[in-house]
Coordinates of C-alpha atoms (C1' of nucleotides) in Angstrom, one line a residue:
Chain A
M237 CA -20.4 12.5 -25.7
L238 CA -19.7 13.3 -29.3
T239 CA -23.4 13.9 -30.0
W240 CA -22.9 17.2 -28.1
R241 CA -20.0 18.4 -30.2
P242 CA -16.7 17.2 -31.7
M243 CA -14.1 16.7 -29.0
T244 CA -10.7 15.4 -28.2
G245 CA -10.2 12.3 -26.0
Y246 CA -9.0 14.6 -23.3
E247 CA -12.2 16.7 -23.5
I248 CA -14.4 13.7 -23.5
K249 CA -12.9 12.6 -20.2
R250 CA -13.3 16.0 -18.7
E251 CA -17.0 16.2 -19.9
I252 CA -17.8 12.8 -18.6
Q253 CA -16.4 13.7 -15.2
A254 CA -18.4 16.9 -15.1
S255 CA -21.7 15.6 -16.4
L256 CA -21.9 11.9 -15.8
G257 CA -19.4 11.7 -12.9
N258 CA -22.5 10.9 -10.9
F259 CA -22.9 7.4 -12.4
W260 CA -20.1 6.9 -15.0
S261 CA -16.4 7.2 -15.4
E262 CA -13.7 6.4 -18.0
S263 CA -10.0 6.4 -17.9
F264 CA -7.6 7.4 -20.7
G265 CA -6.5 3.9 -21.1
Q266 CA -10.1 3.1 -22.1
I267 CA -10.8 6.2 -24.1
Y268 CA -7.9 6.5 -26.5
P269 CA -8.0 2.8 -27.7
Q270 CA -11.8 3.1 -28.0
L271 CA -11.6 6.3 -30.1
R272 CA -9.3 4.4 -32.5
S273 CA -11.5 1.4 -32.8
L274 CA -14.7 3.5 -33.2
S275 CA -12.8 5.4 -35.8
E276 CA -11.9 2.3 -37.7
A277 CA -15.5 1.1 -37.5
G278 CA -16.6 4.3 -39.0
L279 CA -18.8 5.3 -36.1
I280 CA -16.7 8.5 -35.5
K281 CA -14.2 10.3 -37.6
I282 CA -11.2 12.6 -37.1
M283 CA -11.8 16.2 -38.0
S284 CA -8.6 17.1 -39.8
D285 CA -9.5 20.7 -40.5
E286 CA -8.4 21.7 -37.0
Q287 CA -4.6 21.5 -36.8
P288 CA -3.2 21.5 -40.3
A289 CA 0.5 20.8 -39.7
G290 CA 1.3 19.5 -36.2
K291 CA -1.7 17.2 -35.7
V292 CA -0.9 17.1 -32.0
K293 CA -4.6 17.1 -31.4
N294 CA -7.3 14.7 -32.7
T295 CA -10.7 16.1 -32.6
Y296 CA -13.4 13.5 -33.2
A297 CA -16.9 13.8 -34.5
I298 CA -19.8 11.3 -34.5
T299 CA -20.9 10.1 -38.0
D300 CA -24.4 9.1 -39.1
S301 CA -23.5 5.5 -38.7
G302 CA -22.3 6.3 -35.2
R303 CA -25.6 8.0 -34.4
A304 CA -27.5 5.0 -35.6
A305 CA -25.3 2.6 -33.5
L306 CA -26.0 4.9 -30.5
R307 CA -29.7 4.6 -31.0
G308 CA -29.4 0.8 -31.2
W309 CA -27.3 0.7 -28.0
I310 CA -29.8 2.9 -26.1
S311 CA -32.7 0.5 -27.1
N312 CA -30.8 -2.6 -25.9
A313 CA -31.6 -3.6 -22.3
P314 CA -29.1 -2.1 -19.9
S315 CA -26.9 -4.7 -18.1
N316 CA -26.7 -4.1 -14.4
R317 CA -23.4 -5.3 -13.3
P318 CA -23.1 -7.3 -10.1
P319 CA -22.9 -5.2 -7.0
R320 CA -19.6 -4.7 -5.1
D321 CA -19.7 -2.4 -2.1
E322 CA -16.6 -2.8 0.1
L323 CA -17.9 -0.4 2.8
L324 CA -21.0 -2.6 3.3
L325 CA -18.9 -5.7 3.2
K326 CA -16.8 -4.3 6.0
V327 CA -19.8 -3.3 8.0
F328 CA -21.3 -6.7 7.5
F329 CA -18.2 -8.3 9.0
A330 CA -17.6 -5.6 11.5
S331 CA -17.7 -7.9 14.4
E332 CA -14.7 -9.8 13.0
G333 CA -12.5 -6.6 13.1
E334 CA -11.9 -3.3 14.8
L335 CA -15.3 -1.6 15.4
Q336 CA -13.8 1.9 15.5
A337 CA -12.1 1.3 12.1
V338 CA -15.4 0.4 10.5
R339 CA -17.1 3.3 12.2
D340 CA -14.4 5.6 10.8
H341 CA -15.0 4.2 7.3
C342 CA -18.6 5.2 7.7
R343 CA -17.8 8.7 8.9
K344 CA -15.4 9.1 5.9
A345 CA -18.1 7.8 3.5
R346 CA -20.6 10.1 5.0
E347 CA -18.4 13.2 4.5
D348 CA -17.8 12.2 0.9
A349 CA -21.5 11.8 0.3
V350 CA -22.2 15.2 1.8
A351 CA -19.6 16.8 -0.5
R352 CA -21.2 15.0 -3.5
L353 CA -24.6 16.1 -2.5
H354 CA -23.6 19.8 -2.3
K355 CA -22.0 19.5 -5.7
Y356 CA -25.1 18.0 -7.2
L357 CA -27.3 20.6 -5.7
A358 CA -25.1 23.3 -7.1
I359 CA -25.4 21.7 -10.6
E360 CA -29.1 21.4 -10.2
K361 CA -29.4 25.2 -9.8
R362 CA -27.4 25.8 -12.9
I363 CA -29.0 23.2 -15.1
D364 CA -32.3 25.0 -15.4
S365 CA -30.5 28.1 -16.8
V366 CA -29.3 26.1 -19.9
K367 CA -31.2 27.7 -22.8
N368 CA -30.3 25.4 -25.7
H369 CA -30.6 21.6 -25.2
Q370 CA -34.0 22.0 -23.4
D371 CA -35.0 18.6 -24.5
K372 CA -31.8 17.1 -23.2
A373 CA -31.8 19.0 -20.0
K374 CA -34.9 17.1 -19.0
Y375 CA -33.1 13.8 -19.0
W376 CA -29.9 15.3 -17.5
R377 CA -32.0 16.5 -14.6
M378 CA -33.5 13.0 -14.1
T379 CA -30.1 11.4 -13.7
L380 CA -29.0 14.2 -11.4
K381 CA -32.0 13.7 -9.2
M382 CA -31.0 10.0 -8.8
G383 CA -27.6 11.2 -7.6
I384 CA -29.2 13.6 -5.1
A385 CA -31.6 11.0 -3.9
E386 CA -28.9 8.4 -3.6
A387 CA -26.6 10.7 -1.6
R388 CA -29.4 11.7 0.8
T389 CA -30.4 8.1 1.3
F390 CA -26.8 7.1 1.9
I391 CA -26.2 10.0 4.4
A392 CA -29.3 9.0 6.3
W393 CA -28.1 5.4 6.5
C394 CA -24.7 6.6 7.7
D395 CA -26.3 8.6 10.5
E396 CA -28.3 5.6 11.5
T397 CA -25.4 3.3 11.3
L398 CA -23.1 5.6 13.3
R399 CA -25.7 5.8 16.0
E400 CA -25.7 2.0 16.2
F401 CA -21.9 2.1 16.5
A402 CA -22.1 4.6 19.2
E403 CA -24.4 2.3 21.2
A404 CA -22.0 -0.6 20.8
E405 CA -19.1 1.5 22.0
P406 CA -20.1 4.2 24.5
K407 CA -16.4 4.9 25.5
E408 CA -16.5 7.8 23.1
E409 CA -18.4 10.0 25.6
I410 CA -15.9 9.3 28.4
E411 CA -12.9 10.2 26.2
K412 CA -14.4 13.5 25.0
Chain B
M42 CA -17.6 -16.3 5.0
L43 CA -15.5 -19.0 6.6
T44 CA -15.7 -17.1 9.9
W45 CA -19.3 -18.5 10.1
R46 CA -18.4 -22.1 9.6
P47 CA -16.2 -24.3 7.4
M48 CA -17.7 -24.5 3.9
T49 CA -17.0 -25.8 0.4
G50 CA -16.6 -23.3 -2.5
Y51 CA -20.1 -24.1 -3.6
E52 CA -21.6 -23.3 -0.2
I53 CA -19.6 -20.1 0.0
K54 CA -21.2 -18.9 -3.3
R55 CA -24.7 -19.9 -2.1
E56 CA -24.2 -18.1 1.3
I57 CA -22.9 -15.0 -0.4
Q58 CA -25.9 -14.9 -2.6
A59 CA -28.3 -15.4 0.3
S60 CA -26.7 -13.0 2.7
L61 CA -24.6 -10.4 0.8
G62 CA -26.4 -10.6 -2.5
N63 CA -27.6 -7.2 -1.6
F64 CA -24.2 -5.6 -2.1
W65 CA -21.7 -8.4 -3.2
S66 CA -21.3 -11.3 -5.5
E67 CA -18.7 -13.8 -6.6
S68 CA -18.5 -16.3 -9.4
F69 CA -17.0 -19.8 -9.3
G70 CA -14.2 -18.6 -11.6
Q71 CA -13.2 -16.2 -8.8
I72 CA -13.9 -18.5 -5.8
Y73 CA -12.1 -21.7 -6.6
P74 CA -8.8 -20.1 -7.6
Q75 CA -9.0 -17.9 -4.5
L76 CA -9.6 -20.8 -2.2
R77 CA -6.4 -22.4 -3.6
S78 CA -4.3 -19.3 -3.2
L79 CA -5.7 -18.5 0.3
S80 CA -4.9 -22.1 1.2
E81 CA -1.4 -21.9 -0.1
A82 CA -1.0 -18.6 1.9
G83 CA -2.1 -20.5 5.0
L84 CA -5.1 -18.2 5.6
I85 CA -7.5 -21.1 5.3
K86 CA -7.1 -24.9 5.3
I87 CA -8.8 -27.9 3.9
M88 CA -10.6 -30.0 6.5
S89 CA -9.5 -33.5 5.4
D90 CA -11.6 -35.3 8.1
E91 CA -14.7 -35.0 6.0
Q92 CA -14.4 -37.3 2.9
P93 CA -11.8 -39.9 3.7
A94 CA -11.5 -41.7 0.3
G95 CA -13.1 -39.9 -2.6
K96 CA -12.1 -36.3 -1.8
V97 CA -14.7 -35.0 -4.2
K98 CA -15.5 -32.3 -1.7
N99 CA -13.1 -29.8 -0.2
T100 CA -14.4 -28.2 3.0
Y101 CA -12.3 -25.2 4.0
A102 CA -11.9 -23.6 7.4
I103 CA -10.4 -20.3 8.3
T104 CA -7.1 -20.4 10.3
D105 CA -5.9 -18.0 13.0
S106 CA -3.6 -16.4 10.5
G107 CA -6.6 -15.9 8.2
R108 CA -8.6 -14.3 11.0
A109 CA -5.8 -11.9 11.6
A110 CA -5.6 -11.0 7.9
L111 CA -9.4 -10.5 7.9
R112 CA -9.1 -8.0 10.8
G113 CA -6.4 -6.2 8.9
W114 CA -8.5 -6.0 5.8
I115 CA -11.5 -4.7 7.7
S116 CA -9.4 -1.9 9.1
N117 CA -8.1 -0.8 5.7
A118 CA -10.1 2.0 4.0
P119 CA -12.7 0.5 1.6
S120 CA -12.1 1.3 -2.0
N121 CA -15.1 2.7 -3.7
R122 CA -14.9 1.6 -7.3
P123 CA -15.9 4.0 -10.0
P124 CA -19.6 4.1 -10.7
R125 CA -21.1 2.5 -13.8
D126 CA -24.8 2.6 -14.3
E127 CA -26.0 1.7 -17.7
L128 CA -29.6 2.5 -17.0
L129 CA -28.7 6.1 -16.0
L130 CA -26.4 6.4 -19.0
K131 CA -29.3 5.5 -21.3
V132 CA -31.6 7.9 -19.5
F133 CA -29.0 10.6 -19.8
F134 CA -28.8 10.1 -23.6
A135 CA -32.5 9.3 -24.0
S136 CA -33.1 12.1 -26.5
E137 CA -30.6 10.5 -28.8
G138 CA -32.6 7.2 -29.0
E139 CA -36.1 5.7 -28.8
L140 CA -37.8 7.3 -25.8
Q141 CA -40.2 4.3 -25.4
A142 CA -37.2 2.0 -25.2
V143 CA -35.7 4.0 -22.3
R144 CA -39.0 4.2 -20.6
D145 CA -39.3 0.4 -20.8
H146 CA -35.9 0.0 -19.3
C147 CA -37.1 2.1 -16.4
R148 CA -40.2 0.0 -16.0
K149 CA -38.2 -3.1 -16.0
A150 CA -35.7 -1.7 -13.5
R151 CA -38.6 -0.6 -11.2
E152 CA -40.1 -4.1 -11.2
D153 CA -36.7 -5.6 -10.4
A154 CA -36.3 -3.2 -7.5
V155 CA -39.8 -4.0 -6.2
A156 CA -38.9 -7.7 -6.2
R157 CA -35.7 -7.0 -4.4
L158 CA -37.4 -4.8 -1.8
H159 CA -39.9 -7.6 -1.0
K160 CA -37.1 -10.1 -0.6
Y161 CA -35.2 -7.8 1.8
L162 CA -38.3 -7.0 3.8
A163 CA -38.9 -10.8 4.2
I164 CA -35.3 -11.3 5.3
E165 CA -35.7 -8.4 7.8
K166 CA -38.5 -10.2 9.5
R167 CA -36.4 -13.4 9.8
I168 CA -33.2 -11.8 10.9
D169 CA -34.5 -10.8 14.4
S170 CA -35.4 -14.4 15.2
V171 CA -31.7 -15.5 14.9
K172 CA -30.8 -16.5 18.4
N173 CA -27.0 -17.1 18.2
H174 CA -24.9 -14.5 16.4
Q175 CA -26.7 -11.6 18.2
D176 CA -23.7 -9.4 17.9
K177 CA -23.4 -10.2 14.2
A178 CA -27.1 -9.8 13.5
K179 CA -26.7 -6.1 14.4
Y180 CA -24.4 -5.4 11.5
W181 CA -26.2 -7.7 9.1
R182 CA -29.3 -5.6 9.8
M183 CA -27.5 -2.4 9.0
T184 CA -26.4 -3.6 5.6
L185 CA -29.9 -4.9 4.9
K186 CA -31.3 -1.5 5.8
M187 CA -29.1 0.0 3.2
G188 CA -30.5 -2.4 0.6
I189 CA -34.1 -1.5 1.7
A190 CA -33.4 2.2 1.6
E191 CA -31.7 2.0 -1.7
A192 CA -34.5 0.0 -3.3
R193 CA -37.2 2.4 -2.0
T194 CA -35.2 5.4 -3.2
F195 CA -34.7 3.8 -6.6
I196 CA -38.4 2.9 -6.9
A197 CA -39.4 6.5 -6.1
W198 CA -37.0 7.8 -8.7
C199 CA -38.4 5.4 -11.3
D200 CA -41.9 6.6 -10.6
E201 CA -40.9 10.2 -10.9
T202 CA -38.9 9.4 -14.1
L203 CA -41.8 7.4 -15.6
R204 CA -44.1 10.4 -15.0
E205 CA -41.7 12.6 -16.9
F206 CA -41.6 10.1 -19.8
A207 CA -45.4 10.1 -19.8
E208 CA -45.4 13.9 -20.1
A209 CA -43.0 13.7 -23.0
E210 CA -45.1 11.1 -24.8
P211 CA -48.8 11.4 -24.1
K212 CA -49.8 9.1 -26.9
E213 CA -50.0 6.4 -24.3
E214 CA -53.4 7.5 -23.0
I215 CA -54.8 7.5 -26.5
E216 CA -53.6 4.0 -27.2
K217 CA -55.1 2.6 -24.0
Chain C
dC154 C1' 11.6 29.5 -15.9
dG155 C1' 8.7 26.5 -13.5
dA156 C1' 4.3 24.9 -12.7
dC157 C1' 0.3 23.4 -14.5
dC158 C1' -2.9 22.1 -17.7
dC159 C1' -3.7 20.1 -22.4
dA160 C1' -3.0 16.1 -25.1
dT161 C1' -1.9 11.3 -26.7
dG162 C1' -0.8 7.1 -26.3
dT163 C1' 1.2 2.1 -24.7
dA164 C1' 2.1 -1.8 -21.7
dA165 C1' 1.6 -4.5 -17.8
dA166 C1' -1.0 -6.3 -14.6
dG167 C1' -5.1 -7.4 -12.4
dG168 C1' -9.8 -8.3 -11.9
dG169 C1' -13.8 -10.6 -13.3
dT170 C1' -17.3 -13.2 -16.2
dT171 C1' -18.6 -16.7 -19.1
dA172 C1' -18.4 -20.9 -21.1
dC173 C1' -16.9 -25.2 -21.0
dA174 C1' -15.9 -29.8 -19.1
dT175 C1' -16.7 -33.2 -15.8
dG176 C1' -18.7 -36.0 -12.5
dA177 C1' -21.1 -37.3 -7.8
dT178 C1' -25.3 -37.3 -5.1
dT179 C1' -30.1 -36.9 -4.2
dA180 C1' -34.9 -36.7 -5.0
dT181 C1' -38.9 -37.9 -7.9
Chain D
dA245 C1' -34.1 -43.6 -14.7
dT246 C1' -33.6 -39.0 -15.0
dA247 C1' -33.6 -34.6 -13.6
dA248 C1' -31.9 -31.4 -10.4
dT249 C1' -28.6 -30.0 -7.4
dC250 C1' -24.0 -30.4 -5.5
dA251 C1' -19.4 -29.9 -6.6
dT252 C1' -14.8 -28.5 -8.8
dG253 C1' -12.1 -26.6 -11.8
dT254 C1' -9.9 -24.4 -16.3
dA255 C1' -9.5 -21.4 -20.3
dA256 C1' -10.5 -17.6 -23.0
dC257 C1' -11.7 -13.3 -23.2
dC258 C1' -12.8 -8.7 -21.9
dC259 C1' -12.6 -4.8 -19.2
dT260 C1' -10.3 -1.6 -16.7
dT261 C1' -6.9 0.7 -14.1
dT262 C1' -2.3 2.2 -13.3
dA263 C1' 1.9 3.5 -14.4
dC264 C1' 4.8 5.1 -17.7
dA265 C1' 6.5 8.0 -21.5
dT266 C1' 6.3 12.1 -24.1
dG267 C1' 5.7 16.7 -25.4
dG268 C1' 3.1 21.3 -26.4
dG269 C1' 1.0 25.5 -24.7
dT270 C1' -0.1 29.0 -21.2
dC271 C1' 0.3 31.9 -17.2
dG272 C1' 2.5 33.9 -13.2

DNA sequence: CGACCCATGTAAAGGGTTACATGATTAT
DNA sequence: ATAATCATGTAACCCTTTACATGGGTCG
């Protein structure tokens, strides 16, 4: 994140949420200790010219050494962590539990995905208007497209799945 | 897993990989301690009638209490863990590193997704031939469909992304 | 003045992987 | 025989979240 501009830990978290929220997240409990250790390793440094007296605020900047380390990290093969999807796990074992409960989980997940999709689409419109960072915007757009595609796929799957649940339990229509 | 049939820890791992590999995974370091604690909690029990003397093998079975706990767990809202996708993170920061390296990551990821997709499609053909467990097969098929849709979406995204990389670096055609 | 956001950190606890260690059984 | 697979477990380590604790600044 510090390749964009110097930031505080708090800002880093906010920016991650806003820009990479799609596919990444970090907690303060992760960020602050990391800033310290990266600082000790010389990959980033505190900009002391900000707050002269109080030093309530630590603004960090990336160093050349940090930039080099980042290049190296990017070239390393990404590790894809083992999948863990509780919703699918519950759908898988749906016949062992309350079908309506699982159906409700799907409905909720669908709503969340719709909200996400709208958010991404809004960002997509704005991203093209970014004048500086044109080279970067290209790659940002790519990751955003993944988020959009993922959300759409998921919503479609939810619809299909909810239809299947409706078939299994047609009481719904009587109640309404 | 034990709702299917009594199994050893080793078998549970194998079955998870084969059936839920799509969206779940467990390591032995997770499974064996869990079997012990579930056993102590009375949710599962060791079937001692198997190996009388040696007891090299522990076959576990779910208990009524375990089945009730499972129903409860299914009804609880699934927790969707924070996203962490290293590939997308590297694409996002591609302009800070070696573009070819990131492009290679995408190619590799695409190949993996194609392999996954073929595997899922093969399973899909087999799943309909399962005679018993008809009620269960319905939900299995749903989760499998998610895997198939996810893989297809991802492959399409890789293709689009690789095209973008090709635009950024047209040297490729000269080299070939 | 109170609410809310900015800001930094620590500690405990939990979750999870990997590597290690060991040995039985089965197939070639 | 010997390799592969079946089988169980532990220990170290890392990652990560959550909760807690603290306090400054800003705006209504």
